[in-house]
Amino acid sequence: MPQNKRESLIYTVMMCFVMVLWMSFYNVALQQGRFTLEALAAGWLGFPFAYVVGMCCDWFVASRIAKGVAFRFLVKPQDSVLKKVLCISCGMVVVMVVLMSLYGACEGAFHTGNWAGVPGNWLVNIPRNFIMALPLQLLLAGPLVRRVFRAAFPEGKVLA
């Protein structure tokens, strides 16, 4: 886990890259009905703006909520690192899925002009995104990013 603000920012940049990129591909594939090269291309083209939105949501909203809830209700300072990681990661997924599903519904409305459908699309997107994002975070992206992060930035090397 990151130990200071600089480490947190670097970690967030890395984690958001992995999660937003894959979720962009996933959501385009859902919209198109299958996973194709066109879905990859469309996901890649939409990725930069989605990444900026995701970073802002993560840094300014989701991390504060997830850490606040985790450390107030779920974990204590003496709990294991694994318990802290799992609680914060799950909280981050919940908040980010809600926020980024709204972003996706708005982005879809921007392309189609169907702004009246945003609330319904948002509610449909939340469970679809949650069933992909939670396992992705817990089983692949989280462990991968933590490993790469600590290999690139050994503990105590990034100063506050």
XYZ file of N, CA and C in Angstrom:
480
model
N 0.843 -1.186 0.000
C 0.000 0.000 0.000
C 0.885 1.244 0.000
N 0.432 2.285 -0.680
C 1.201 3.536 -0.675
C 1.361 4.080 0.744
N 2.524 4.706 0.994
C 2.838 5.186 2.332
C 2.699 6.695 2.500
N 2.609 7.449 1.388
C 2.487 8.899 1.472
C 1.735 9.418 0.244
N 1.534 10.734 0.168
C 0.739 11.328 -0.918
C 1.362 11.089 -2.291
N 2.669 11.212 -2.418
C 3.314 10.982 -3.721
C 3.128 9.540 -4.174
N 3.342 8.608 -3.258
C 3.129 7.205 -3.601
C 1.667 6.959 -3.971
N 0.760 7.578 -3.237
C -0.660 7.422 -3.543
C -0.985 7.930 -4.943
N -0.406 9.051 -5.314
C -0.660 9.595 -6.651
C -0.108 8.677 -7.733
N 1.112 8.205 -7.556
C 1.718 7.292 -8.537
C 0.897 6.008 -8.640
N 0.518 5.464 -7.507
C -0.282 4.239 -7.469
C -1.637 4.462 -8.155
N -2.271 5.589 -7.882
C -3.562 5.906 -8.487
C -3.445 6.039 -9.994
N -2.394 6.683 -10.474
C -2.164 6.808 -11.916
C -2.081 5.418 -12.555
N -1.334 4.534 -11.926
C -1.161 3.183 -12.463
C -2.460 2.383 -12.404
N -3.124 2.412 -11.257
C -4.346 1.624 -11.091
C -5.450 2.124 -12.006
N -5.619 3.434 -12.084
C -6.655 3.984 -12.969
C -6.376 3.624 -14.419
N -5.110 3.636 -14.810
C -4.782 3.272 -16.189
C -5.293 1.872 -16.504
N -4.962 0.925 -15.658
C -5.346 -0.472 -15.896
C -6.866 -0.639 -15.850
N -7.493 -0.119 -14.811
C -8.932 -0.321 -14.638
C -9.747 0.411 -15.699
N -9.437 1.670 -15.946
C -10.228 2.444 -16.912
C -10.019 1.907 -18.328
N -8.809 1.503 -18.660
C -8.567 0.969 -19.993
C -9.393 -0.300 -20.211
N -9.308 -1.248 -19.291
C -10.056 -2.492 -19.474
C -11.566 -2.245 -19.444
N -12.017 -1.406 -18.522
C -13.452 -1.149 -18.434
C -13.955 -0.388 -19.665
N -13.111 0.418 -20.292
C -13.488 1.077 -21.546
C -13.712 0.031 -22.635
N -12.777 -0.894 -22.763
C -12.935 -1.970 -23.747
C -14.202 -2.781 -23.456
N -14.391 -3.121 -22.203
C -15.534 -3.929 -21.789
C -16.862 -3.242 -22.115
N -16.969 -1.961 -21.780
C -18.227 -1.248 -22.006
C -18.522 -1.058 -23.487
N -17.505 -0.794 -24.288
C -17.731 -0.688 -25.731
C -18.172 -2.041 -26.277
N -17.542 -3.110 -25.824
C -17.942 -4.447 -26.270
C -19.386 -4.749 -25.870
N -19.798 -4.320 -24.687
C -21.194 -4.503 -24.275
C -22.141 -3.736 -25.193
N -21.771 -2.503 -25.523
C -22.611 -1.692 -26.406
C -22.714 -2.302 -27.792
N -21.605 -2.843 -28.303
C -21.588 -3.408 -29.650
C -22.087 -4.845 -29.685
N -22.227 -5.451 -28.536
C -22.738 -6.807 -28.471
C -21.690 -7.895 -28.588
N -20.439 -7.527 -28.809
C -19.354 -8.517 -28.876
C -18.007 -7.807 -28.788
N -17.000 -8.599 -28.481
C -15.645 -8.080 -28.325
C -14.917 -8.235 -29.666
N -14.676 -7.127 -30.352
C -14.044 -7.149 -31.671
C -12.898 -6.154 -31.709
N -12.173 -6.148 -32.809
C -11.124 -5.140 -32.998
C -11.722 -3.734 -33.039
N -12.929 -3.607 -33.578
C -13.599 -2.303 -33.593
C -13.917 -1.835 -32.174
N -14.298 -2.775 -31.319
C -14.560 -2.438 -29.922
C -13.272 -1.985 -29.238
N -12.175 -2.669 -29.524
C -10.880 -2.256 -28.964
C -10.508 -0.855 -29.435
N -10.685 -0.600 -30.729
C -10.339 0.715 -31.283
C -11.210 1.804 -30.662
N -12.511 1.552 -30.560
C -13.410 2.547 -29.975
C -13.095 2.764 -28.498
N -12.800 1.685 -27.775
C -12.427 1.811 -26.367
C -11.147 2.609 -26.194
N -10.181 2.367 -27.060
C -8.910 3.086 -27.008
C -9.107 4.572 -27.304
N -9.963 4.886 -28.280
C -10.213 6.287 -28.622
C -10.930 7.030 -27.498
N -11.824 6.348 -26.796
C -12.535 6.978 -25.691
C -11.773 6.976 -24.386
N -10.683 6.240 -24.356
C -9.928 6.060 -23.112
C -9.348 7.353 -22.534
N -8.700 8.239 -23.320
C -8.039 9.390 -22.678
C -8.970 10.252 -21.835
N -10.124 10.599 -22.364
C -11.043 11.425 -21.583
C -11.595 10.650 -20.397
N -11.931 9.368 -20.612
C -12.426 8.528 -19.513
C -11.361 8.408 -18.420
N -10.096 8.338 -18.818
C -8.999 8.241 -17.848
C -8.923 9.501 -16.983
N -9.045 10.659 -17.602
C -9.009 11.915 -16.844
C -10.181 11.969 -15.865
N -11.368 11.607 -16.340
C -12.546 11.590 -15.466
C -12.341 10.573 -14.344
N -11.842 9.391 -14.688
C -11.603 8.355 -13.688
C -10.587 8.785 -12.640
N -9.512 9.414 -13.078
C -8.497 9.902 -12.128
C -9.104 10.918 -11.164
N -9.877 11.856 -11.699
C -10.499 12.871 -10.841
C -11.480 12.237 -9.862
N -12.301 11.310 -10.355
C -13.250 10.621 -9.475
C -12.522 9.835 -8.393
N -11.461 9.148 -8.781
C -10.696 8.339 -7.838
C -10.028 9.220 -6.793
N -9.274 10.197 -7.242
C -8.444 11.013 -6.354
C -9.269 11.895 -5.423
N -10.331 12.529 -5.966
C -11.067 13.518 -5.186
C -12.308 12.975 -4.476
N -12.841 11.843 -4.940
C -14.094 11.358 -4.357
C -13.948 9.943 -3.795
N -13.676 8.983 -4.663
C -13.745 7.566 -4.288
C -12.754 7.191 -3.197
N -11.513 7.644 -3.308
C -10.527 7.229 -2.300
C -10.876 7.777 -0.926
N -11.392 8.984 -0.888
C -11.771 9.559 0.408
C -12.932 8.802 1.028
N -13.922 8.483 0.205
C -15.082 7.748 0.728
C -14.675 6.336 1.154
N -13.966 5.635 0.277
C -13.592 4.242 0.567
C -12.696 4.150 1.800
N -11.694 4.994 1.879
C -10.800 4.961 3.043
C -11.521 5.412 4.306
N -12.379 6.415 4.180
C -13.134 6.888 5.341
C -14.023 5.804 5.921
N -14.770 5.125 5.052
C -15.654 4.049 5.503
C -14.835 2.883 6.044
N -13.773 2.521 5.315
C -12.964 1.374 5.737
C -12.355 1.608 7.117
N -11.737 2.758 7.324
C -11.040 2.983 8.590
C -11.978 3.395 9.721
N -13.178 3.808 9.385
C -14.123 4.141 10.444
C -14.911 2.921 10.907
N -15.285 2.034 9.958
C -16.194 0.946 10.294
C -15.616 -0.461 10.124
N -14.635 -0.647 9.252
C -14.255 -2.004 8.863
C -12.892 -2.471 9.356
N -11.921 -1.598 9.412
C -10.574 -2.016 9.806
C -10.027 -1.120 10.902
N -9.080 -1.693 11.631
C -8.381 -0.960 12.675
C -6.907 -0.861 12.258
N -6.163 0.088 12.800
C -4.745 0.222 12.410
C -3.928 -1.053 12.597
N -4.281 -1.879 13.577
C -3.511 -3.091 13.841
C -3.942 -4.275 12.961
N -4.989 -4.120 12.153
C -5.424 -5.207 11.267
C -4.373 -5.489 10.200
N -4.473 -6.663 9.606
C -3.499 -7.072 8.591
C -3.593 -6.179 7.352
N -2.483 -6.106 6.638
C -2.439 -5.335 5.399
C -3.454 -5.899 4.402
N -3.582 -7.207 4.349
C -4.530 -7.826 3.426
C -5.959 -7.368 3.699
N -6.354 -7.332 4.960
C -7.705 -6.884 5.301
C -7.903 -5.429 4.886
N -6.907 -4.594 5.133
C -7.004 -3.180 4.739
C -7.126 -3.049 3.229
N -6.289 -3.776 2.501
C -6.303 -3.725 1.036
C -7.656 -4.172 0.497
N -8.176 -5.279 1.017
C -9.460 -5.793 0.538
C -10.609 -4.828 0.828
N -10.641 -4.278 2.017
C -11.717 -3.349 2.376
C -11.665 -2.081 1.527
N -10.485 -1.520 1.373
C -10.353 -0.298 0.583
C -10.622 -0.583 -0.891
N -10.097 -1.680 -1.402
C -10.309 -2.024 -2.813
C -11.782 -2.230 -3.128
N -12.473 -2.958 -2.278
C -13.909 -3.179 -2.504
C -14.678 -1.864 -2.435
N -14.339 -1.030 -1.480
C -14.984 0.283 -1.377
C -14.717 1.151 -2.591
N -13.491 1.114 -3.079
C -13.147 1.881 -4.279
C -13.947 1.404 -5.471
N -14.083 0.094 -5.619
C -14.841 -0.449 -6.748
C -16.284 0.021 -6.679
N -16.898 -0.048 -5.524
C -18.303 0.359 -5.389
C -18.474 1.820 -5.809
N -17.659 2.697 -5.247
C -17.808 4.127 -5.543
C -17.462 4.413 -7.004
N -16.378 3.848 -7.495
C -15.978 4.108 -8.878
C -16.978 3.545 -9.879
N -17.563 2.395 -9.603
C -18.568 1.839 -10.511
C -19.768 2.777 -10.599
N -20.217 3.294 -9.476
C -21.362 4.210 -9.493
C -21.020 5.470 -10.292
N -19.860 6.051 -10.032
C -19.483 7.293 -10.712
C -19.196 7.085 -12.196
N -18.412 6.070 -12.504
C -18.032 5.868 -13.903
C -19.178 5.293 -14.729
N -20.132 4.618 -14.105
C -21.320 4.180 -14.831
C -22.155 5.387 -15.240
N -22.202 6.395 -14.386
C -22.871 7.644 -14.752
C -22.127 8.314 -15.904
N -20.806 8.347 -15.823
C -20.010 8.897 -16.923
C -20.319 8.163 -18.225
N -20.362 6.841 -18.180
C -20.638 6.047 -19.374
C -22.021 6.330 -19.932
N -23.019 6.470 -19.057
C -24.374 6.783 -19.515
C -24.409 8.161 -20.173
N -23.690 9.116 -19.596
C -23.631 10.457 -20.187
C -22.864 10.459 -21.502
N -21.789 9.702 -21.564
C -21.032 9.617 -22.816
C -21.888 8.996 -23.917
N -22.637 7.955 -23.581
C -23.542 7.349 -24.555
C -24.592 8.338 -25.030
N -25.129 9.129 -24.106
C -26.127 10.137 -24.470
C -25.517 11.224 -25.345
N -24.271 11.554 -25.103
C -23.579 12.554 -25.926
C -23.507 12.091 -27.384
N -23.248 10.804 -27.576
C -23.122 10.260 -28.935
C -24.475 10.036 -29.608
N -25.486 9.691 -28.821
C -26.786 9.358 -29.407
C -27.799 10.490 -29.321
N -27.574 11.418 -28.407
C -28.530 12.503 -28.196
C -29.690 12.110 -27.294
N -29.681 10.911 -26.751
C -30.763 10.420 -25.894
C -30.476 10.739 -24.428
N -30.587 11.999 -24.057
C -30.298 12.412 -22.687
C -31.368 11.938 -21.712
N -32.572 11.710 -22.202
C -33.646 11.216 -21.329
C -33.352 9.792 -20.846
N -32.531 9.057 -21.580
C -32.208 7.690 -21.208
C -31.070 7.552 -20.217
N -30.456 8.669 -19.818
C -29.290 8.612 -18.919
C -29.608 7.911 -17.590
N -30.687 8.272 -16.886
C -30.928 7.586 -15.600
C -31.103 6.070 -15.756
N -31.851 5.654 -16.748
C -32.060 4.218 -16.967
C -30.782 3.509 -17.359
N -30.020 4.121 -18.272
C -28.745 3.522 -18.685
C -27.762 3.460 -17.524
N -27.769 4.478 -16.690
C -26.892 4.492 -15.526
C -27.220 3.311 -14.610
N -28.498 3.106 -14.340
C -28.898 2.009 -13.457
C -28.608 0.636 -14.074
N -28.686 0.530 -15.388
C -28.351 -0.731 -16.060
C -26.833 -0.950 -16.037
N -26.074 0.129 -16.200
C -24.611 0.027 -16.245
C -23.997 -0.388 -14.907
N -24.614 0.008 -13.800
C -24.001 -0.247 -12.490
C -23.776 -1.744 -12.249
N -24.786 -2.611 -12.337
C -24.497 -4.031 -12.087
C -23.602 -4.651 -13.154
N -23.757 -4.232 -14.408
C -22.892 -4.756 -15.474
C -21.425 -4.437 -15.204
N -21.177 -3.218 -14.778
C -19.798 -2.824 -14.501
C -19.279 -3.442 -13.212
N -20.137 -3.562 -12.226
C -19.711 -4.133 -10.947
C -19.249 -5.582 -11.106
N -19.984 -6.372 -11.899
C -19.608 -7.783 -12.034
C -18.294 -7.964 -12.782
N -17.864 -6.966 -13.517
C -16.552 -7.035 -14.164
C -15.480 -6.381 -13.294
N -15.790 -5.224 -12.717
C -14.777 -4.436 -12.008
C -14.304 -5.086 -10.710
N -15.198 -5.693 -9.948
C -14.777 -6.267 -8.660
C -13.783 -7.411 -8.845
N -14.093 -8.433 -9.670
C -13.080 -9.483 -9.864
C -11.808 -8.958 -10.539
N -11.966 -8.025 -11.473
C -10.789 -7.443 -12.126
C -9.878 -6.791 -11.094
N -10.466 -6.023 -10.194
C -9.679 -5.333 -9.165
C -9.035 -6.312 -8.184
N -9.821 -7.257 -7.685
C -9.322 -8.150 -6.631
C -8.377 -9.231 -7.141
N -8.603 -9.718 -8.351
C -7.841 -10.869 -8.840
C -6.733 -10.525 -9.827
N -6.857 -9.430 -10.550
C -5.873 -9.136 -11.591
C -5.212 -7.771 -11.417
N -5.982 -6.715 -11.563
C -5.403 -5.368 -11.560
C -4.752 -5.019 -10.229
N -5.440 -5.285 -9.126
C -4.887 -4.950 -7.812
C -3.552 -5.622 -7.549
N -3.504 -6.965 -7.612
C -2.215 -7.628 -7.374
C -1.131 -7.229 -8.380
N -1.504 -7.092 -9.643
C -0.522 -6.719 -10.672
C 0.046 -5.323 -10.425
N -0.830 -4.362 -10.202
C -0.368 -2.983 -9.994
C 0.428 -2.873 -8.705
N -0.003 -3.531 -7.634
C 0.771 -3.480 -6.385
C 2.163 -4.061 -6.578
N 2.259 -5.157 -7.309
C 3.563 -5.785 -7.551
C 4.468 -4.882 -8.402
N 3.935 -4.354 -9.479
C 4.714 -3.465 -10.352
C 5.093 -2.195 -9.601
N 4.138 -1.646 -8.840
C 4.401 -0.432 -8.076
C 5.553 -0.635 -7.097
N 5.517 -1.710 -6.317
C 6.583 -1.941 -5.331
C 7.900 -2.326 -5.997
N 7.860 -2.953 -7.155
C 9.110 -3.256 -7.867
C 9.744 -1.965 -8.380
N 8.917 -1.055 -8.873
C 9.435 0.210 -9.407
C 9.780 1.201 -8.298
N 9.019 1.153 -7.204
C 9.203 2.093 -6.115
C 9.286 1.350 -4.781
N 10.464 0.813 -4.449
C 10.600 0.086 -3.179
C 10.205 0.967 -1.999
N 9.708 0.329 -0.963
C 9.237 1.060 0.209
C 10.334 1.964 0.740
N 9.949 3.214 0.991
C 10.887 4.192 1.521
C 11.670 4.955 0.476
N 11.488 4.647 -0.808
C 12.245 5.329 -1.863
C 11.554 6.571 -2.386
N 10.209 6.621 -2.321
C 9.462 7.809 -2.752
C 9.200 8.642 -1.515
N 9.825 9.792 -1.434
C 9.702 10.622 -0.263
C 8.467 11.517 -0.356
N 7.902 11.853 0.789
C 6.667 12.645 0.844
C 6.817 14.029 0.320
